[in-house]
DNA sequence: TATCTTCGCTCTATCGTTTTAGCTAACATT
DNA sequence: AATGTTAGCTAAAACGATAGAGCGAAGATA
């Protein structure tokens, strides 16, 4: 059973396709279509189960009412939650989402973005990978509306919705110092991601400000690809008598979850054997016996703001859009892990 | 900068649009386009950064190369992981995904499905909610290719990719009995979802087969909407002297995670105070100090199979497709929680 | 009665592709 | 020299919607 189209309805009622189109789009009044015919059309359309063909409509109007979402990995709960928030907000505004996972790989990201552009998405929400600056610049040239989330490029003027990574890390590190920890380690990604670097910088700044030594042995990084193998070794080293860390700051949820898993397996007591703090507050942490001190991101707000900002851009059309930068505040949740 | 189109390339090279189209789709040889012109077209297209307009192409060919995914909630890690698997498999076959979350709400599910159909998706992967049987039947009438995952309707002949819910629950319950537990509770959803019912049935059958009483006080259910409030009360009751459960079987990952969270808060020792088993093996469980006995679903396989089956349907076109039913095996992971 | 408005609708072009059919020039065949 | 083939391309019609211009009849105005 083929989809019913405007012309099918028109034929049934012996009216023009245009009339049907106008009525169904609610433009009957302003085009002085009689109420009688209007009602008939509406009725018939419902009866026949008419669903507008969005490809045809999109081709004609140039709007797809689709938003493309590029994240590192949709199965990462952080991005999953953001996706969900975006979805809700988009749906309420008549949009739907397509998504793609970049795996922090710039080539993949590029393919995804260009594919979305080819599909004439009306806009993009992107959590950009490292080394994807050119892609974003190209997008700007192409005048495709987009908003960056979670990450950003500090030498690129783009609309971003991010959190105050530096300050948050600074605060949690400061707290650790105040609690008396003196060998505070940090484990981050060595991936060239600005927002991760910011987190590390915040950590370092706090150490400096409170006259702590910055020991390279304590500042460690894993690569996203080898995290599973890397992390085990790093944590062992940090806990060795040689390095002797008394606290670890995990710079992301993934690192945190995997890190805690490892500590669990090593039967380490927290905070007795080692204190823990983490960026992000994934649901998993609630299952850990000790409540984890963490920096909770306002995920709902990120999604909401990002979509609102994107819609603003989309609706402004060709007018110049001053690009707003949203730096949202995180929440420091102090648990028993420190 | 408007997107470059076929006619732009054609104009530049003084050839017809048809020729450009043929060349770019690799149909040059069979249409005996000269190598010389072919190369020129390819070069020019690259130079101008041509990206086919998928809406136009889709309108003409009737194929969108989009697959619609309807799940209960994309931010549920179970569905997030499935989504990811589907994405990979889809991408390798030239497809991309749109998604929508139904929140177990049939109206929302209906809106989503019809919206996807209106977008001319080439197929749908659906984790159907309760009371959505009519929607699925309608889909069948509309001859839209689709595959159901995770859930199914036992009186509807559809292509499904599910796990052996009954057997898995039976096995884990049997194991609990064999370990000596005599007051085994089960907490499930009261949502009319067949697969959840199957899990409960498996649990009951094991109790029967091993001559255990089936105590209604031990068979509890929460509603998806009120899970947070419901669960706390139910667990308290189960642990009361009155009911005196010695083991709890959580029927889903959501219930399990929230349940463990509550037990953590109540400072219950597992398995000393209460033994625990669960359907699903979310990553969170790894952070729980006691390894959880659980039924692990082959998520990768579900995604892969579902997409392959869908592609089969899509490619068969109008031919009759015998609908295969895939019932995948789960893995019983025995932990220290029992 | 002739002209002007308004009403209620229709005609036609268009969006960027793909697809079918066909056209022209060059060459081969008899 | 007339005819048939083939190579190499092009023209035109879709796909299903939207948008702008237009058109005939009825009522209003002079």
XYZ file of C-alpha atoms (C1' of nucleotides) in Angstrom:
736
model
C 0.000 0.000 0.000
C 1.697 3.104 -1.229
C 1.647 6.222 0.868
C -1.294 8.486 0.103
C -0.303 11.814 -1.332
C -1.865 15.205 -1.833
C -2.991 14.352 -5.314
C -4.897 11.326 -4.058
C -6.909 13.469 -1.729
C -7.375 16.111 -4.397
C -8.674 13.566 -6.858
C -11.152 12.134 -4.374
C -12.626 15.538 -3.683
C -12.249 17.000 -7.144
C -10.200 19.902 -6.015
C -6.692 21.031 -6.793
C -3.568 19.763 -5.121
C -2.764 23.286 -4.086
C -6.000 23.599 -2.183
C -5.367 20.418 -0.283
C -1.840 21.495 0.515
C -3.007 24.863 1.788
C -5.726 23.402 3.950
C -3.505 20.780 5.483
C -0.881 23.327 6.338
C -3.454 25.488 8.069
C -3.268 28.188 5.456
C -6.904 27.851 4.509
C -8.108 31.045 6.144
C -5.491 33.339 4.751
C -6.108 31.919 1.305
C -9.881 32.164 1.740
C -10.684 28.557 1.214
C -14.308 27.968 2.194
C -14.924 26.311 5.511
C -16.991 23.648 3.849
C -14.222 22.464 1.565
C -11.668 22.870 4.301
C -13.513 20.501 6.532
C -13.959 17.978 3.778
C -10.265 18.009 3.051
C -9.323 17.623 6.680
C -11.739 14.759 7.046
C -10.632 12.988 3.911
C -6.974 13.384 4.803
C -7.513 11.802 8.173
C -9.635 9.087 6.658
C -6.999 8.198 4.118
C -4.227 8.477 6.666
C -2.287 11.143 4.852
C 1.284 11.695 5.979
C 3.210 14.413 4.177
C 6.238 13.190 2.322
C 9.018 14.992 4.106
C 11.539 14.415 1.365
C 9.384 16.185 -1.169
C 8.539 18.896 1.263
C 12.150 19.228 2.279
C 13.332 19.402 -1.281
C 10.917 22.170 -2.032
C 11.334 24.200 1.136
C 14.984 23.563 1.760
C 14.225 22.562 5.339
C 14.479 18.981 6.519
C 13.482 19.514 10.120
C 16.272 17.152 10.981
C 19.118 17.968 13.317
C 22.337 16.040 13.157
C 24.084 15.038 16.352
C 27.751 14.097 16.367
C 29.086 12.744 19.630
C 32.068 10.640 20.579
C 29.932 7.623 21.400
C 26.191 7.456 21.807
C 26.546 4.516 24.165
C 28.478 6.658 26.615
C 25.804 7.530 29.181
C 26.928 11.135 29.244
C 26.178 11.530 25.566
C 23.158 9.289 25.830
C 21.633 11.660 28.323
C 22.491 14.671 26.248
C 20.975 12.991 23.225
C 17.820 12.361 25.164
C 17.581 15.947 26.249
C 18.174 17.184 22.747
C 15.583 14.794 21.445
C 12.900 16.115 23.793
C 13.683 19.693 23.066
C 13.853 19.036 19.331
C 10.589 17.131 19.215
C 8.777 19.958 20.953
C 9.942 22.211 18.177
C 9.088 19.917 15.313
C 12.524 18.507 14.781
C 13.997 15.039 14.896
C 17.536 13.851 15.407
C 19.963 11.795 13.432
C 23.079 10.788 15.287
C 26.538 9.502 14.642
C 29.448 8.478 16.841
C 32.890 9.745 15.967
C 34.893 7.597 18.378
C 37.126 10.649 18.802
C 38.315 10.030 15.284
C 38.509 13.157 13.135
C 38.107 11.299 9.860
C 34.968 9.657 11.070
C 33.716 12.928 12.388
C 34.323 14.537 9.023
C 32.456 11.807 7.182
C 29.564 12.121 9.580
C 29.329 15.865 9.334
C 29.495 15.897 5.576
C 26.970 13.132 5.369
C 24.616 15.133 7.540
C 25.144 18.185 5.406
C 24.362 16.104 2.332
C 21.146 15.120 3.996
C 20.342 18.811 4.333
C 20.008 18.734 8.078
C 18.850 22.105 9.281
C 21.558 22.212 11.881
C 24.175 20.268 13.776
C 25.020 19.695 17.397
C 28.606 18.576 17.621
C 30.881 17.381 20.378
C 33.988 17.925 18.273
C 36.944 15.581 18.392
C 40.497 16.745 18.565
C 41.935 17.829 15.209
C 38.561 18.657 13.792
C 39.015 22.392 13.764
C 39.136 22.588 9.989
C 35.873 20.726 9.697
C 34.201 23.215 11.952
C 35.665 26.133 10.070
C 34.439 24.646 6.838
C 31.000 24.339 8.358
C 31.090 28.008 9.199
C 31.984 28.843 5.611
C 29.168 26.655 4.384
C 26.892 28.624 6.662
C 25.446 25.500 8.186
C 23.981 26.298 11.599
C 25.709 24.406 14.382
C 26.463 24.461 18.072
C 29.415 22.823 19.762
C 28.807 21.057 23.032
C 31.080 19.701 25.718
C 34.183 20.624 23.788
C 35.362 23.710 21.914
C 38.365 25.292 20.239
C 39.835 28.185 22.099
C 41.032 29.875 18.933
C 37.749 29.569 17.086
C 34.736 31.787 17.525
C 31.820 29.388 17.563
C 28.597 29.013 19.479
C 29.426 26.647 22.318
C 27.615 25.188 25.255
C 30.212 23.933 27.688
C 30.929 23.856 31.407
C 33.584 25.687 33.347
C 36.093 22.879 33.185
C 38.984 24.847 34.537
C 37.198 26.254 37.558
C 35.530 22.978 38.424
C 38.785 21.089 38.450
C 40.408 23.889 40.334
C 37.786 23.735 43.033
C 37.867 20.002 43.506
C 41.633 19.983 43.618
C 41.622 22.818 46.099
C 39.212 20.822 48.223
C 41.527 17.827 48.151
C 44.414 19.978 49.241
C 42.394 21.493 52.038
C 41.435 18.037 53.179
C 45.128 17.406 53.619
C 46.004 15.317 50.583
C 49.485 15.996 49.400
C 50.097 13.488 46.603
C 47.130 14.201 44.369
C 47.227 12.430 41.036
C 45.152 13.243 37.967
C 44.323 10.871 35.152
C 43.111 12.417 31.928
C 43.027 11.802 28.203
C 46.020 12.496 26.045
C 43.892 13.425 23.125
C 44.396 17.085 22.453
C 40.893 17.931 23.599
C 40.761 21.470 24.849
C 38.192 20.835 27.540
C 40.267 18.008 28.990
C 43.339 20.178 28.920
C 41.354 22.813 30.787
C 40.563 20.311 33.463
C 44.208 19.428 33.857
C 45.142 23.088 33.923
C 42.629 23.755 36.668
C 44.167 20.951 38.647
C 47.650 22.322 38.145
C 46.678 25.856 38.984
C 45.172 24.759 42.284
C 48.340 22.895 43.143
C 50.376 25.976 42.348
C 48.113 28.367 44.201
C 48.340 26.240 47.280
C 52.078 25.707 46.971
C 52.037 22.068 46.125
C 54.668 20.474 43.988
C 53.564 19.537 40.525
C 54.934 16.048 40.148
C 54.855 14.732 36.573
C 54.644 11.250 38.025
C 51.214 12.181 39.307
C 49.895 13.670 36.100
C 48.954 10.808 33.907
C 46.965 10.350 30.756
C 45.445 7.486 28.826
C 44.540 7.300 25.162
C 40.889 6.656 24.371
C 41.798 3.614 22.307
C 44.002 1.910 24.870
C 42.288 2.991 28.007
C 41.620 -0.501 29.270
C 45.211 -1.610 29.155
C 46.704 1.762 30.070
C 44.611 2.442 33.102
C 45.431 -0.695 35.028
C 49.134 0.028 34.773
C 48.825 3.666 35.630
C 46.778 3.054 38.734
C 49.174 0.384 39.939
C 52.042 2.775 39.509
C 50.259 5.599 41.270
C 49.623 3.351 44.236
C 53.135 1.962 44.338
C 55.411 2.921 47.198
C 57.524 4.695 44.677
C 54.904 7.185 43.543
C 52.703 6.945 46.568
C 49.655 8.939 45.506
C 47.116 9.592 48.247
C 44.336 10.847 45.974
C 43.298 10.443 42.365
C 41.273 12.859 40.307
C 39.625 11.175 37.330
C 39.117 13.703 34.574
C 36.137 12.033 32.880
C 33.325 9.633 33.625
C 34.769 6.871 31.481
C 38.117 7.068 33.210
C 36.356 7.271 36.541
C 34.155 4.245 36.010
C 36.959 2.118 34.696
C 39.254 3.402 37.392
C 36.886 2.528 40.206
C 36.331 -0.862 38.673
C 40.046 -1.469 38.828
C 40.291 -0.215 42.400
C 37.441 -2.524 43.303
C 39.322 -5.436 41.834
C 42.471 -4.425 43.695
C 40.441 -4.389 46.888
C 41.477 -0.889 47.697
C 39.575 0.918 50.411
C 38.344 4.375 49.621
C 39.277 6.834 50.979
C 41.565 4.938 53.398
C 43.926 3.541 50.766
C 43.302 6.226 48.227
C 40.989 9.215 47.985
C 38.947 9.690 44.844
C 37.399 12.611 43.033
C 35.981 12.661 39.573
C 34.689 14.839 36.819
C 31.121 13.803 35.963
C 28.623 11.924 38.038
C 27.526 8.849 36.097
C 24.730 6.755 37.535
C 27.214 3.977 38.164
C 28.821 5.893 40.986
C 25.711 5.361 43.071
C 26.508 1.659 43.202
C 29.931 2.242 44.602
C 29.875 1.686 48.354
C 31.553 4.986 49.058
C 29.862 8.079 47.720
C 32.194 9.642 45.196
C 33.177 13.280 45.356
C 32.475 14.536 41.909
C 31.771 17.396 39.602
C 28.292 17.025 38.255
C 27.549 18.573 34.909
C 24.151 20.124 34.210
C 23.397 17.700 31.413
C 19.784 18.714 30.979
C 20.766 22.313 30.720
C 23.497 21.567 28.193
C 21.046 19.798 25.926
C 18.362 22.382 26.318
C 20.600 25.374 25.813
C 22.357 23.831 22.860
C 19.158 23.126 21.054
C 17.671 26.494 21.821
C 20.770 28.211 20.547
C 20.720 26.085 17.417
C 17.084 26.863 16.737
C 17.834 30.525 17.150
C 20.460 30.249 14.464
C 18.241 28.230 12.180
C 15.402 30.674 12.476
C 17.484 33.765 12.030
C 18.269 32.502 8.576
C 20.823 34.535 6.723
C 20.938 37.355 9.222
C 24.124 37.670 11.146
C 23.861 35.734 14.374
C 26.016 36.926 17.200
C 27.424 33.671 18.548
C 26.712 33.281 22.197
C 29.032 31.309 24.379
C 27.390 29.452 27.199
C 29.673 28.363 30.007
C 27.507 26.522 32.473
C 28.233 26.020 36.114
C 28.868 22.554 37.480
C 28.007 21.301 40.919
C 30.636 19.996 43.276
C 29.195 17.043 45.152
C 31.267 16.169 48.155
C 31.125 12.515 49.062
C 32.922 10.210 51.427
C 35.580 9.309 48.899
C 37.881 12.052 50.131
C 27.475 29.454 -0.022
C 24.808 27.258 -1.515
C 25.474 23.600 -1.985
C 26.898 22.757 -5.390
C 24.597 20.639 -7.503
C 24.831 18.492 -10.565
C 23.827 21.320 -12.864
C 26.673 23.473 -11.557
C 29.175 20.850 -12.518
C 27.420 20.277 -15.836
C 27.530 23.945 -16.682
C 31.213 24.240 -15.860
C 32.094 21.397 -18.188
C 29.477 22.041 -20.834
C 27.915 18.640 -20.556
C 24.478 17.475 -19.546
C 23.286 16.948 -16.033
C 22.537 13.339 -16.921
C 26.130 12.693 -17.797
C 27.398 14.109 -14.564
C 24.903 12.075 -12.609
C 25.862 8.888 -14.375
C 29.552 9.416 -13.896
C 29.257 10.269 -10.226
C 27.193 7.210 -9.581
C 29.783 5.003 -11.241
C 27.550 4.213 -14.181
C 29.920 5.747 -16.698
C 31.185 2.511 -18.196
C 27.839 0.884 -18.784
C 26.596 4.067 -20.401
C 29.745 4.380 -22.470
C 30.788 7.758 -21.264
C 34.323 8.405 -22.499
C 37.097 8.049 -19.991
C 38.260 11.523 -20.723
C 34.993 13.201 -19.791
C 34.513 10.863 -16.876
C 37.767 11.917 -15.345
C 36.995 15.556 -15.871
C 33.677 15.218 -14.135
C 35.152 13.360 -11.200
C 37.844 15.947 -10.854
C 35.494 18.893 -11.087
C 33.084 17.356 -8.621
C 35.797 16.900 -6.074
C 37.140 20.352 -6.750
C 33.751 21.937 -6.219
C 33.036 19.769 -3.218
C 29.911 18.211 -4.603
C 27.651 16.439 -2.136
C 24.539 14.836 -3.552
C 21.311 16.251 -2.190
C 19.818 13.256 -0.454
C 16.358 14.730 -0.287
C 16.200 15.091 -4.029
C 17.747 11.717 -4.539
C 15.443 10.181 -1.986
C 12.406 11.741 -3.528
C 13.321 10.360 -6.898
C 14.421 6.906 -5.855
C 12.056 6.379 -2.970
C 14.949 5.376 -0.741
C 16.182 7.564 2.055
C 18.951 5.372 3.370
C 17.703 6.265 6.791
C 16.652 3.762 9.407
C 14.375 4.790 12.225
C 15.040 3.530 15.714
C 12.336 3.566 18.356
C 13.434 2.624 21.854
C 12.033 3.243 25.292
C 14.781 5.669 26.193
C 18.010 6.335 24.368
C 19.679 7.362 27.613
C 19.131 3.889 29.042
C 22.575 2.329 28.564
C 21.008 -0.879 27.301
C 19.394 0.959 24.409
C 22.380 3.225 24.054
C 24.563 0.250 23.399
C 22.090 -1.242 20.982
C 21.872 2.067 19.202
C 25.607 2.144 18.887
C 25.729 -1.339 17.445
C 22.987 -0.545 14.995
C 24.762 2.618 14.017
C 27.967 0.803 13.168
C 26.228 -1.882 11.220
C 24.069 0.652 9.424
C 26.943 2.908 8.486
C 28.841 0.019 6.946
C 25.865 -0.536 4.718
C 25.339 3.054 3.723
C 22.586 3.838 6.171
C 22.173 6.305 8.994
C 19.911 6.304 11.994
C 17.244 8.574 13.330
C 16.056 7.780 16.806
C 13.201 8.484 19.118
C 12.370 7.553 22.700
C 8.882 6.323 23.468
C 9.113 6.362 27.264
C 6.976 3.203 27.158
C 4.133 5.395 26.036
C 2.113 3.981 23.144
C 0.902 7.349 21.920
C 4.405 8.653 21.744
C 5.524 5.511 20.036
C 2.777 5.918 17.472
C 3.727 9.496 16.773
C 7.341 8.513 16.388
C 6.659 5.644 14.054
C 4.344 7.634 11.840
C 6.768 10.492 11.782
C 9.489 8.146 10.638
C 7.235 6.711 7.973
C 6.500 10.232 6.799
C 10.205 10.749 6.489
C 10.321 7.748 4.218
C 12.745 5.827 6.334
C 13.710 2.648 4.556
C 13.026 0.605 7.641
C 12.447 0.656 11.351
C 13.986 -1.023 14.360
C 11.499 -0.936 17.176
C 11.536 -1.913 20.820
C 7.744 -1.833 21.046
C 5.934 -0.569 24.098
C 2.971 -2.312 25.630
C -0.307 -1.653 23.825
C 1.384 -0.874 20.571
C 0.275 -3.988 18.775
C -2.060 -2.120 16.445
C 0.729 0.195 15.418
C 2.864 -2.719 14.450
C 0.055 -4.372 12.551
C -0.546 -1.159 10.706
C 3.101 -1.056 9.820
C 2.804 -4.514 8.366
C -0.137 -3.427 6.252
C 1.792 -0.410 5.085
C 4.520 -2.831 4.074
C 7.179 -0.830 5.854
C 10.160 -3.055 6.645
C 10.762 -3.341 10.367
C 12.302 -5.566 13.008
C 11.267 -5.725 16.628
C 13.983 -5.946 19.236
C 14.030 -6.752 22.908
C 10.238 -7.062 23.023
C 7.645 -8.793 20.883
C 3.969 -9.766 20.751
C 3.339 -13.436 21.150
C 0.221 -13.342 18.995
C 1.799 -11.414 16.161
C 4.000 -12.857 13.481
C 6.797 -10.354 13.119
C 10.530 -10.450 12.611
C 11.980 -10.233 16.111
C 15.402 -10.290 17.629
C 14.997 -11.113 21.287
C 16.611 -13.222 23.998
C 15.266 -16.298 25.735
C 13.734 -14.415 28.616
C 11.842 -17.351 30.031
C 14.742 -19.770 30.058
C 17.198 -17.247 31.401
C 15.003 -16.370 34.332
C 14.267 -19.993 34.900
C 17.944 -20.809 35.089
C 18.873 -18.055 37.456
C 15.951 -18.837 39.719
C 16.870 -22.492 39.668
C 20.377 -21.553 40.654
C 19.093 -19.525 43.579
C 17.007 -22.445 44.739
C 19.920 -24.810 44.445
C 22.021 -22.439 46.475
C 19.486 -22.872 49.216
C 17.441 -19.703 49.001
C 13.836 -20.281 49.931
C 12.250 -16.839 49.966
C 13.145 -15.615 46.504
C 11.492 -12.371 45.484
C 11.211 -10.953 41.990
C 10.702 -7.310 41.088
C 9.497 -6.583 37.597
C 7.509 -4.046 35.620
C 3.755 -4.040 35.658
C 3.568 -2.763 32.155
C 2.091 -5.509 30.043
C 5.354 -6.101 28.265
C 5.494 -9.648 27.018
C 9.213 -10.079 27.521
C 8.947 -8.978 31.126
C 6.054 -11.337 31.688
C 8.198 -14.099 30.229
C 10.863 -13.357 32.762
C 8.372 -13.585 35.581
C 6.960 -16.790 34.153
C 10.411 -18.312 34.007
C 10.904 -17.412 37.628
C 7.561 -18.952 38.595
C 8.137 -22.104 36.608
C 11.456 -22.704 38.329
C 9.806 -22.290 41.708
C 7.142 -24.773 40.698
C 9.528 -27.294 39.226
C 11.546 -27.253 42.392
C 8.517 -27.399 44.634
C 8.759 -23.948 46.086
C 5.744 -22.024 47.193
C 4.800 -19.159 44.966
C 4.189 -16.375 47.425
C 2.439 -13.330 45.924
C 4.107 -11.233 48.585
C 7.380 -12.020 46.882
C 6.282 -11.222 43.356
C 6.326 -7.493 43.046
C 6.156 -5.010 40.226
C 6.813 -1.321 39.736
C 5.457 0.980 37.097
C 8.008 2.659 34.840
C 6.667 6.075 35.781
C 6.751 5.653 39.531
C 9.723 3.414 39.834
C 11.666 5.714 42.132
C 8.960 5.960 44.737
C 7.647 2.420 44.332
C 10.927 0.627 44.595
C 11.988 1.972 47.955
C 8.789 0.791 49.548
C 8.809 -2.592 47.901
C 12.340 -3.367 48.921
C 11.664 -2.316 52.505
C 8.674 -4.591 52.584
C 10.547 -7.505 51.088
C 13.211 -7.172 53.751
C 10.751 -6.791 56.611
C 10.438 -9.580 59.115
C 6.962 -10.066 57.845
C 7.892 -10.967 54.302
C 11.427 -11.983 55.022
C 12.827 -12.433 51.528
C 16.290 -13.951 51.350
C 16.953 -13.196 47.693
C 15.758 -10.676 45.126
C 15.711 -11.141 41.381
C 15.628 -7.816 39.542
C 13.929 -8.268 36.176
C 15.643 -5.406 34.336
C 18.772 -3.308 34.470
C 16.910 -0.174 35.514
C 15.240 -1.938 38.389
C 18.519 -3.566 39.287
C 20.536 -0.381 39.333
C 17.975 1.525 41.322
C 17.472 -1.444 43.588
C 21.138 -1.785 44.392
C 21.352 1.926 44.980
C 18.616 1.596 47.570
C 20.240 -1.419 49.195
C 23.470 0.535 49.357
C 21.698 3.331 51.136
C 20.080 0.864 53.535
C 23.520 -0.476 54.282
C 22.486 -3.999 53.472
C 25.227 -6.571 53.033
C 25.052 -8.718 49.954
C 24.629 -11.641 49.989
C 24.576 -11.875 53.796
C 21.476 -9.759 54.338
C 19.961 -10.431 50.978
C 21.077 -12.308 47.871
C 20.792 -10.567 44.530
C 20.416 -11.676 40.935
C 19.515 -9.538 37.981
C 18.532 -9.555 34.383
C 21.053 -7.546 32.359
C 24.599 -6.658 33.187
C 24.949 -2.899 33.065
C 28.386 -1.416 33.441
C 27.347 0.034 36.788
C 27.336 -3.379 38.393
C 31.087 -3.471 38.144
C 31.263 -0.690 40.692
C 29.246 -2.595 43.227
C 31.569 -4.160 45.762
C 30.010 -7.585 45.381
C 29.971 -9.048 41.908
C 26.349 -9.391 40.861
C 24.958 -12.650 39.563
C 23.285 -11.659 36.353
C 21.943 -12.593 32.991
C 23.991 -10.881 30.360
C 22.328 -10.164 27.067
C 24.307 -10.369 23.827
C 23.760 -6.722 23.015
C 26.170 -6.600 20.108
C 24.518 -9.587 18.550
C 21.048 -8.135 19.005
C 22.034 -4.980 17.182
C 23.882 -6.766 14.456
C 21.222 -9.363 13.803
C 18.415 -6.843 13.875
C 20.063 -4.661 11.317
C 21.015 -7.531 9.077
C 17.483 -8.838 9.174
C 16.131 -5.401 8.395
C 18.480 -4.944 5.470
C 17.407 -8.304 4.152
C 13.826 -7.139 4.188
C 14.659 -3.808 2.630
C 16.592 -5.396 -0.158
C 14.089 -8.082 -0.921
C 11.703 -5.312 -1.827
C 8.240 -6.488 -2.655
C 9.048 -10.165 -2.609
C 7.560 -12.073 0.236
C 9.997 -12.220 3.103
C 9.706 -15.116 5.430
C 10.004 -13.514 8.833
C 12.765 -15.045 10.850
C 12.578 -15.070 14.577
C 15.868 -14.769 16.359
C 15.903 -15.877 19.953
C 19.404 -15.287 21.201
C 21.035 -17.003 24.115
C 22.013 -15.060 27.200
C 24.930 -15.731 29.466
C 24.454 -16.495 33.140
C 27.265 -14.823 35.059
C 27.534 -16.165 38.560
C 28.884 -13.641 41.021
C 29.271 -13.396 44.757
C 25.885 -11.820 45.255
C 24.220 -15.180 45.837
C -25.016 48.840 -17.580
C -20.172 48.959 -17.193
C -16.331 48.559 -14.175
C -14.089 47.317 -9.856
C -13.456 44.169 -5.906
C -13.532 40.315 -3.588
C -14.026 35.497 -3.189
C -12.650 30.924 -3.937
C -10.123 28.350 -6.223
C -6.510 26.481 -10.003
C -2.193 26.594 -13.051
C 2.421 26.346 -13.479
C 7.034 26.478 -12.212
C 10.258 24.760 -9.076
C 13.335 22.074 -5.647
C 17.856 18.458 -7.348
C 17.933 14.133 -8.583
C 17.304 9.665 -11.511
C 15.653 7.228 -15.455
C 13.972 6.230 -19.979
C 14.156 7.099 -24.433
C 16.273 9.087 -28.219
C 19.470 11.761 -31.061
C 23.714 12.658 -33.904
C 27.908 11.755 -35.872
C 31.235 8.419 -37.166
C 32.239 4.198 -38.779
C 31.304 -0.448 -40.919
C 28.847 -3.203 -44.256
C 27.097 -4.588 -48.665
C 25.917 5.140 -52.374
C 22.635 3.534 -49.321
C 22.002 1.303 -45.054
C 23.008 -0.494 -40.446
C 25.739 -0.154 -36.039
C 27.745 1.757 -32.448
C 29.741 5.078 -29.512
C 28.814 9.051 -26.828
C 26.077 11.973 -25.447
C 21.329 14.850 -24.291
C 16.256 15.910 -23.523
C 12.455 15.421 -20.912
C 9.610 13.358 -17.603
C 9.164 11.972 -13.369
C 9.289 11.964 -7.678
C 5.580 14.855 -4.138
C 5.385 18.783 -2.294
C 5.210 24.410 -2.062
C 4.707 29.195 -3.760
C 3.450 32.838 -6.717
C 0.674 34.370 -10.102
C -3.700 34.132 -12.311
C -8.575 33.404 -13.466
C -13.704 33.193 -13.586
C -17.859 34.300 -11.201
C -20.393 36.857 -7.918
C -21.274 40.955 -5.546
C -20.326 46.006 -4.902
C -19.876 50.526 -6.773
C -20.731 54.288 -9.802
